[in-house]
Every structure is written in structure tokens, then in C-alpha cells.
C-alpha positions as MATLAB code, in Angstrom:
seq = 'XXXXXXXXXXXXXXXXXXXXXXXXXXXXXXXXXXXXXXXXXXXXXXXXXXXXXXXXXXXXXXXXXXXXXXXXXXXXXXXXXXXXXXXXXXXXXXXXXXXXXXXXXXXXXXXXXXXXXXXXXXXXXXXXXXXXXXXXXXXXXXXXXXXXXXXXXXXXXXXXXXXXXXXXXXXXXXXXXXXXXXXXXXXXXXXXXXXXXXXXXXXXXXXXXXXXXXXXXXXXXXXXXXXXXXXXXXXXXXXXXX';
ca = [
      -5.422  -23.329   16.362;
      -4.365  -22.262   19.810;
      -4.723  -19.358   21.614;
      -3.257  -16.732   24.265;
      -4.743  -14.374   26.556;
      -3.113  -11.088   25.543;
      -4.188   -7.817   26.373;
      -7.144   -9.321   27.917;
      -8.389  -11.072   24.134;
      -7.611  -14.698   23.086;
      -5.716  -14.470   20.458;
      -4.595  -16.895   17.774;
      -1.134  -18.119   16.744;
       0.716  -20.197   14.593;
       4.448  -22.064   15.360;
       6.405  -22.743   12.111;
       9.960  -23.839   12.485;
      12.518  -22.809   10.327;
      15.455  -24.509   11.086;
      17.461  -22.177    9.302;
      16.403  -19.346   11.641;
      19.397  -18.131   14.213;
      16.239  -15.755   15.836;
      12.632  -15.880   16.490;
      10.509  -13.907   14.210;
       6.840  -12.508   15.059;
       4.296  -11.864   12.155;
       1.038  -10.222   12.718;
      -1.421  -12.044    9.650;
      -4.101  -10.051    7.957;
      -6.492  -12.179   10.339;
      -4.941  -10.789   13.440;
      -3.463  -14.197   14.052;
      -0.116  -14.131   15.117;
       2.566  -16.215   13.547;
       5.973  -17.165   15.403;
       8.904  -18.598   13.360;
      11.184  -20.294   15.218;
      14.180  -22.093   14.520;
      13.015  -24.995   17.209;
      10.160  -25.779   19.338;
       9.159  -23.271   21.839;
       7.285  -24.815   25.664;
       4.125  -22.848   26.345;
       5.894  -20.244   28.813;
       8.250  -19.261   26.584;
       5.644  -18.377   23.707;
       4.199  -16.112   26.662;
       7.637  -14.854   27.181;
       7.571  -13.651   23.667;
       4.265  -12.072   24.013;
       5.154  -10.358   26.711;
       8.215   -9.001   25.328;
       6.902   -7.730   21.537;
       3.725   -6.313   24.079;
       4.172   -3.413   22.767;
       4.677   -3.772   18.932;
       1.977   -6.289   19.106;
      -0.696   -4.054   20.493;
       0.638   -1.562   17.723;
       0.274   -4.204   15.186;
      -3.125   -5.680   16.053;
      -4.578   -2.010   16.649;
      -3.516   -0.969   13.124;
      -5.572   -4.328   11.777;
      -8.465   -2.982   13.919;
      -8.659    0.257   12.331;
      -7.959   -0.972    9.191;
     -10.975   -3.207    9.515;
     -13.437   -0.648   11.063;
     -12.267    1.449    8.352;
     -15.005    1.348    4.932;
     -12.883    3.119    2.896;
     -11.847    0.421   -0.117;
     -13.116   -2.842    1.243;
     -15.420   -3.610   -1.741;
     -16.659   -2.497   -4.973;
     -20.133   -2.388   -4.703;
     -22.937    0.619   -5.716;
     -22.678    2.401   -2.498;
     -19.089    1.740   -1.331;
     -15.855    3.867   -0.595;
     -12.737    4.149   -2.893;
     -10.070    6.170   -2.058;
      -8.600    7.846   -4.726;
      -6.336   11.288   -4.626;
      -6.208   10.681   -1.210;
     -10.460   11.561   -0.938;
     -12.929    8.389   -0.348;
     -15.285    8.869   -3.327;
     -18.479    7.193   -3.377;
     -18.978    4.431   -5.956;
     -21.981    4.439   -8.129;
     -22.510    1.272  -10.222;
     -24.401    1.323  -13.642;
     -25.786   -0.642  -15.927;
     -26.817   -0.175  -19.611;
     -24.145    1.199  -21.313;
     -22.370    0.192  -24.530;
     -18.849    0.039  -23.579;
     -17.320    0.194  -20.172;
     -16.594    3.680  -18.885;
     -15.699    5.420  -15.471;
     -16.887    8.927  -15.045;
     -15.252   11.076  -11.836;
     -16.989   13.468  -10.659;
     -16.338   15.216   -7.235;
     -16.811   12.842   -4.436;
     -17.914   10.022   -6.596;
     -16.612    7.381   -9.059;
     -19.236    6.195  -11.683;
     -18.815    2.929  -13.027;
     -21.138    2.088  -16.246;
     -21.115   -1.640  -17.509;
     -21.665   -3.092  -20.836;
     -24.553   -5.043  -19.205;
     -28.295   -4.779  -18.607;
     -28.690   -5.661  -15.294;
     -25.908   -4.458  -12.692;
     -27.429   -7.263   -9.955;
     -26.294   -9.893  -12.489;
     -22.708   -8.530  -13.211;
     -20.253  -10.542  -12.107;
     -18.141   -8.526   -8.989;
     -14.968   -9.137  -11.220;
     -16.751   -6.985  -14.288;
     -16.023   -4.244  -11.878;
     -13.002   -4.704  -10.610;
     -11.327   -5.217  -13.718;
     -12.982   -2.087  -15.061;
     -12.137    0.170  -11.752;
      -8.586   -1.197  -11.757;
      -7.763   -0.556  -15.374;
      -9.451    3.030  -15.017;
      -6.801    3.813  -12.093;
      -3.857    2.252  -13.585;
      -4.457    4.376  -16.428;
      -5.148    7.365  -14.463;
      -1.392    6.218  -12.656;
      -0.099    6.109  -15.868;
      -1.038    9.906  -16.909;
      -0.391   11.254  -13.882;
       2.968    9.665  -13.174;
       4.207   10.267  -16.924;
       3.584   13.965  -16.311;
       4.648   14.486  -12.651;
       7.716   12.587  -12.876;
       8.674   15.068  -16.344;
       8.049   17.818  -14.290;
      10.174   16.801  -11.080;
      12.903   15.322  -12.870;
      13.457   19.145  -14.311;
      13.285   21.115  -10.794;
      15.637   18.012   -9.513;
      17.532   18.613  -12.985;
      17.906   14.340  -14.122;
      16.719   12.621  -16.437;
      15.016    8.909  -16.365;
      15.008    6.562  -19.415;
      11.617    5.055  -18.749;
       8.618    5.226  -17.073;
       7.083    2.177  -15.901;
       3.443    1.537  -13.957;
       3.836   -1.491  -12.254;
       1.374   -4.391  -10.793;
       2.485   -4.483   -6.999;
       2.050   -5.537   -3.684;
       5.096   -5.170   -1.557;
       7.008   -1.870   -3.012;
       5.682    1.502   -3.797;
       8.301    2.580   -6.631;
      11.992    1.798   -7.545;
      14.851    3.169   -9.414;
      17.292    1.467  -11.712;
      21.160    1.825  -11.802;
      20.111    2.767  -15.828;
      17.588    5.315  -14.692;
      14.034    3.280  -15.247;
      11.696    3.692  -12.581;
       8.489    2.478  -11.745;
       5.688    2.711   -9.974;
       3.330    1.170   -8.237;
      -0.121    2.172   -9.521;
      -1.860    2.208   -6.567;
      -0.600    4.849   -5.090;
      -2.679    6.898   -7.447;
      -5.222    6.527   -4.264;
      -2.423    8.447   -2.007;
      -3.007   12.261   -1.531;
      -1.143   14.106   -4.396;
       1.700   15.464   -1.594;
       2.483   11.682   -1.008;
       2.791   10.836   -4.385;
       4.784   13.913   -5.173;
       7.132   12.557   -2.455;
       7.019    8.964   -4.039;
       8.422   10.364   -7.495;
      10.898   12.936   -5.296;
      12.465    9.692   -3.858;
      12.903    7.797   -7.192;
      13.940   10.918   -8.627;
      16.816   11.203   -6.340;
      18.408    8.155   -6.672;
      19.671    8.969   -9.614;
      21.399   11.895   -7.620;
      22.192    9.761   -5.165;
      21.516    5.173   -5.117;
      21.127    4.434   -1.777;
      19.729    5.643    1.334;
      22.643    7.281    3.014;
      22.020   10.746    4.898;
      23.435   12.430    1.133;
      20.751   10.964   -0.129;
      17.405   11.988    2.497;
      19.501   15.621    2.023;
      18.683   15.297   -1.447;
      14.916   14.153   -0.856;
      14.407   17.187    1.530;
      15.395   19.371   -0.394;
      12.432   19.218   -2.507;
      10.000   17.027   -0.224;
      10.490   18.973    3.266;
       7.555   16.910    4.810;
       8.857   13.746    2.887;
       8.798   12.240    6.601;
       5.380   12.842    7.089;
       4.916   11.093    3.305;
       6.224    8.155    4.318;
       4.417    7.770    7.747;
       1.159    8.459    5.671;
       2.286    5.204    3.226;
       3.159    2.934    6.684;
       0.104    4.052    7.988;
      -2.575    3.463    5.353;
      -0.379    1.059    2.533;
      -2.652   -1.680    3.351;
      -5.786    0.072    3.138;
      -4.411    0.809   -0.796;
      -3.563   -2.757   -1.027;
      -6.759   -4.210    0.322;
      -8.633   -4.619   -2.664;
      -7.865   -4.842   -6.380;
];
């Protein structure tokens, strides 16, 4: 794979061409390699052209990805490790022994008990699918009850309720007032997720994202803009595992 010196650090890229493409496009990968789609080849000094002239969002990008990976909060599920939930890192506490599988919260920490004898033999997915279940559940209540309670301050009414299985949005709003959520965000402080329902909320006031419509979201949400820096800033940290 070859590199470029950038920001004094080699750094790997890809070159996929797209002839379809009018404009180059810059993607920064999980593995801080960079990928450039292009609808044609590119020589050598143009690629550091484009380096040179995303410098800026680039550092931003591959900073983020450092943070993100110097970060422990939700990068396993393990006796021992971090997951976020509420917006607090509780500590994870894995047991074995009992005769169904339960999670217990307590302040701080997140007790996991398996139907197993032996936690060192459990399979890592025997806890995943346990912890993720536990928070889409947890989702589920909370989001049932908050969105009730918001949709009679904002005075609407939704159809349906829906906690969804996703990677790329955080909620969404249907023309026939269903909304959904993503169930992750159960691991946002309670502020961001009031903001998240606040949004959805108000498109049935208002279905786009016209200036009416962030009047709307204010109204109810005055720090909704620091909500939704707090979601750009840490979505993939909720993303990262499960």
C-alpha cells in the first residue's frame, strides 16, 4: 500500500477510480488510511496536491481516530473493561454461574452473569449478545417513555415507536408519524438523547431542516447545538463495538 509523508507521519492511502465521479473525494478509514476516489488516475504530485489542500480536515480527521483509539471507553467486553452507558463509562464485571443470563446496573458498573460455569471458557459473543440485548431493551423503555412525554410538551402525536439496529443514522421520522431510533444512543448522556427525540419530535411540526424547523427544535432543546456536536464528536465511540 503506498504511503505519504504528511504532517511529518507516513501515512497510508488507497486510489479507487470511479469513473462516474465529476470530483475527487477523500475518506479517512477506521485504520487511519486514507482513501481517494477519483474519477481518473491521479500522478504522484497531484495526490500531494490533495494532501496539502484537505491539510486541515485531514489532521482533524486523523486526530479524532487518535483519540478515539487512545480512548478505553467501549473497545471490548471483557471483566474489567469500559462501557459507556447514560453518557457515564461503567465498569464491566463478568460472571459466571448463574442460571439464566442477567445484567445487574449498579452505579458505575454493569454486571454481566452467564448461564455458564466458567467465564474463561465463554465464548466473547455470549456477552455481547447478552450486553446488547440488555441495552436495546433498556432503549426500548426509555425511548417509549421519553418520547410520550415530549411529544405532549411539543403537543404531536407519533403512531409508532420503533428501536432500530443501526449504524449510519441516529433516529428518523416518517411522513405517517413513525419514528425510530437508534438504540445505541442509549450510551449518550440523557440531555443528548432528550435532544435526539426533540428532533424527531419536530418533524412532525415541521419535515425538513429549514430554519422553521431548528426554531422549532430550540424551542425545547436550547443547547440542541451542543447535542449534536456531542453525537459528531463521540458517534463512533457508540458505534465501535456491538
Amino acid at each position: 500500500m503506498p504511503t505519504i509523508n504528511f504532517n511529518e507521519q507516513n501515512i497510508h492511502y488507497t486510489l479507487r477510480l470511479d469513473k462516474r465521479r465529476k470530483n475527487i473525494q477523500l475518506r479517512v478509514l477506521p485504520t487511519a488510511t486514507v482513501e481517494i476516489i477519483a474519477p481518473g488516475k491521479l500522478t504522484s504530485a497531484e495526490i500531494e496536491h490533495i494532501f496539502t489542500a484537505k491539510s486541515r480536515w485531514l489532521t482533524g480527521r486523523l486526530n479524532k481516530l487518535s483519540s478515539l483509539a487512545a480512548n478505553p471507553v467501549n473497545q471490548q467486553l471483557v471483566s474489567g473493561a469500559q462501557l459507556l452507558y447514560k453518557g457515564e463509562p461503567h465498569t464491566l464485571t463478568v460472571l459466571s454461574g448463574n442460571s439464566k443470563p442477567e445484567v445487574v446496573l449498579k452505579p458505575a458498573e454493569v454486571i454481566v452473569k452467564l448461564p455458564i460455569n466458567n467465564t474463561e471458557a465463554a465464548p466473547v459473543f455470549m456477552t455481547e449478545q447478552i450486553v446488547k440485548a440488555w441495552l436495546i431493551d433498556q432503549a426500548g423503555k426509555l425511548f417509549l417513555d421519553k418520547t410520550k412525554d415530549w411529544a405532549a410538551v411539543i403537543g404531536v402525536r407519533p403512531v409508532r415507536i420503533t428501536i432500530k439496529d443501526q449504524k449510519t443514522r441516529w433516529g428518523s421520522c416518517s411522513s405517517l408519524g413513525n419514528i425510530n431510533y437508534n438504540w445505541r444512543i442509549i450510551m449518550a448522556p440523557p440531555r443528548v438523547a432528550d435532544y435526539l427525540i426533540i428532533h424527531e419530535l419536530c418533524h412532525m411540526l415541521v419535515p425538513n431542516h429549514s430554519v422553521k424547523f431548528w426554531e422549532q427544535v430550540s424551542r425545547f432543546s436550547p443547547d440542541y447545538q451542543e447535542c449534536r456536536k456531542w453525537l459528531t464528536d463521540n458517534g463512533k465511540l457508540l458505534s465501535r463495538i456491538l
